[in-house]
Amino acid sequence: ETVLSKPSTAVLTFNIEFAGKKAAYKDIPMVMQAQDLNSAHIKCTITIKLSDFEIKSPSLLTMAIKDDIPVTVDAFLKISSNK
């Protein structure tokens, strides 16, 4: 088995539930770097929309806040076997 020495890329699908509503975000590009044979570090940014969850964009001092909200995912994944 080989540990990846360089980051690799892939695409993910995120199913997000927020405020009782669900939305799927497909084909989100991510970068993955293996840490060792059993773990990896992933990073990506998902741009969610408040309107996807039927939330009205609030305003601040009469200026509307954008519908798009970038969400950064920075996670470590551990692979475990069911032996």
Short mmCIF file of C-alpha atoms in Angstrom, two decimals:
data_model
loop_
_atom_site.label_atom_id
_atom_site.label_comp_id
_atom_site.label_asym_id
_atom_site.label_seq_id
_atom_site.Cartn_x
_atom_site.Cartn_y
_atom_site.Cartn_z
CA GLU A 1 0.00 0.00 0.00
CA THR A 2 1.18 3.50 -0.81
CA VAL A 3 0.50 6.79 0.92
CA LEU A 4 -0.29 9.61 -1.48
CA SER A 5 2.60 12.05 -1.47
CA LYS A 6 0.75 14.69 -3.46
CA PRO A 7 -2.77 16.02 -2.97
CA SER A 8 -5.39 14.49 -5.21
CA THR A 9 -8.74 15.89 -6.29
CA ALA A 10 -12.22 14.42 -6.39
CA VAL A 11 -15.81 15.59 -6.34
CA LEU A 12 -18.29 15.12 -3.53
CA THR A 13 -22.03 15.38 -3.04
CA PHE A 14 -23.20 17.01 0.18
CA ASN A 15 -26.72 16.52 1.50
CA ILE A 16 -27.36 19.34 3.95
CA GLU A 17 -30.31 19.78 6.29
CA PHE A 18 -30.78 23.27 7.71
CA ALA A 19 -33.83 24.87 9.30
CA GLY A 20 -35.82 21.67 8.63
CA LYS A 21 -35.18 21.79 4.86
CA LYS A 22 -32.84 19.59 2.81
CA ALA A 23 -30.69 20.47 -0.20
CA ALA A 24 -28.13 18.51 -2.21
CA TYR A 25 -24.97 20.12 -3.54
CA LYS A 26 -23.42 17.94 -6.22
CA ASP A 27 -20.03 17.83 -7.89
CA ILE A 28 -18.24 19.90 -5.24
CA PRO A 29 -14.51 19.76 -5.98
CA MET A 30 -12.28 18.82 -3.06
CA VAL A 31 -8.59 18.33 -2.42
CA MET A 32 -7.49 15.27 -0.44
CA GLN A 33 -4.08 14.57 1.08
CA ALA A 34 -3.37 11.21 2.67
CA GLN A 35 -1.87 11.55 6.14
CA ASP A 36 -1.00 7.87 6.49
CA LEU A 37 -2.52 4.56 5.37
CA ASN A 38 -5.64 5.08 7.52
CA SER A 39 -6.40 8.78 7.37
CA ALA A 40 -6.74 11.70 4.99
CA HIS A 41 -7.19 15.45 5.16
CA ILE A 42 -9.86 16.97 2.89
CA LYS A 43 -10.65 20.58 2.03
CA CYS A 44 -13.38 22.15 -0.06
CA THR A 45 -15.79 25.06 -0.16
CA ILE A 46 -19.52 24.69 -0.73
CA THR A 47 -21.59 27.71 -1.65
CA ILE A 48 -25.04 27.23 -0.15
CA LYS A 49 -28.01 29.49 -0.82
CA LEU A 50 -30.39 30.64 1.87
CA SER A 51 -33.20 30.33 -0.69
CA ASP A 52 -32.45 26.58 -1.02
CA PHE A 53 -33.73 26.30 2.54
CA GLU A 54 -36.63 28.71 2.02
CA ILE A 55 -34.96 31.36 4.18
CA LYS A 56 -35.42 34.98 3.18
CA SER A 57 -32.18 36.94 2.99
CA PRO A 58 -32.11 39.26 5.99
CA SER A 59 -31.10 42.88 5.67
CA LEU A 60 -28.75 44.96 7.75
CA LEU A 61 -29.33 48.71 7.81
CA THR A 62 -31.65 48.30 4.79
CA MET A 63 -28.93 46.55 2.74
CA ALA A 64 -29.84 43.02 1.72
CA ILE A 65 -27.45 40.26 2.74
CA LYS A 66 -26.38 37.94 -0.08
CA ASP A 67 -28.24 34.69 -0.70
CA ASP A 68 -24.94 32.83 -1.28
CA ILE A 69 -23.00 31.69 1.78
CA PRO A 70 -19.59 30.02 1.32
CA VAL A 71 -19.01 27.13 3.74
CA THR A 72 -15.46 25.83 4.08
CA VAL A 73 -14.99 22.15 4.92
CA ASP A 74 -11.62 21.27 6.44
CA ALA A 75 -11.80 17.74 7.83
CA PHE A 76 -9.68 14.75 8.74
CA LEU A 77 -11.07 11.34 7.80
CA LYS A 78 -10.07 8.15 9.55
CA ILE A 79 -10.53 4.81 7.82
CA SER A 80 -11.32 1.94 10.15
CA SER A 81 -11.77 -1.72 9.37
CA ASN A 82 -14.53 -3.87 10.79
CA LYS A 83 -12.29 -6.81 11.60
#
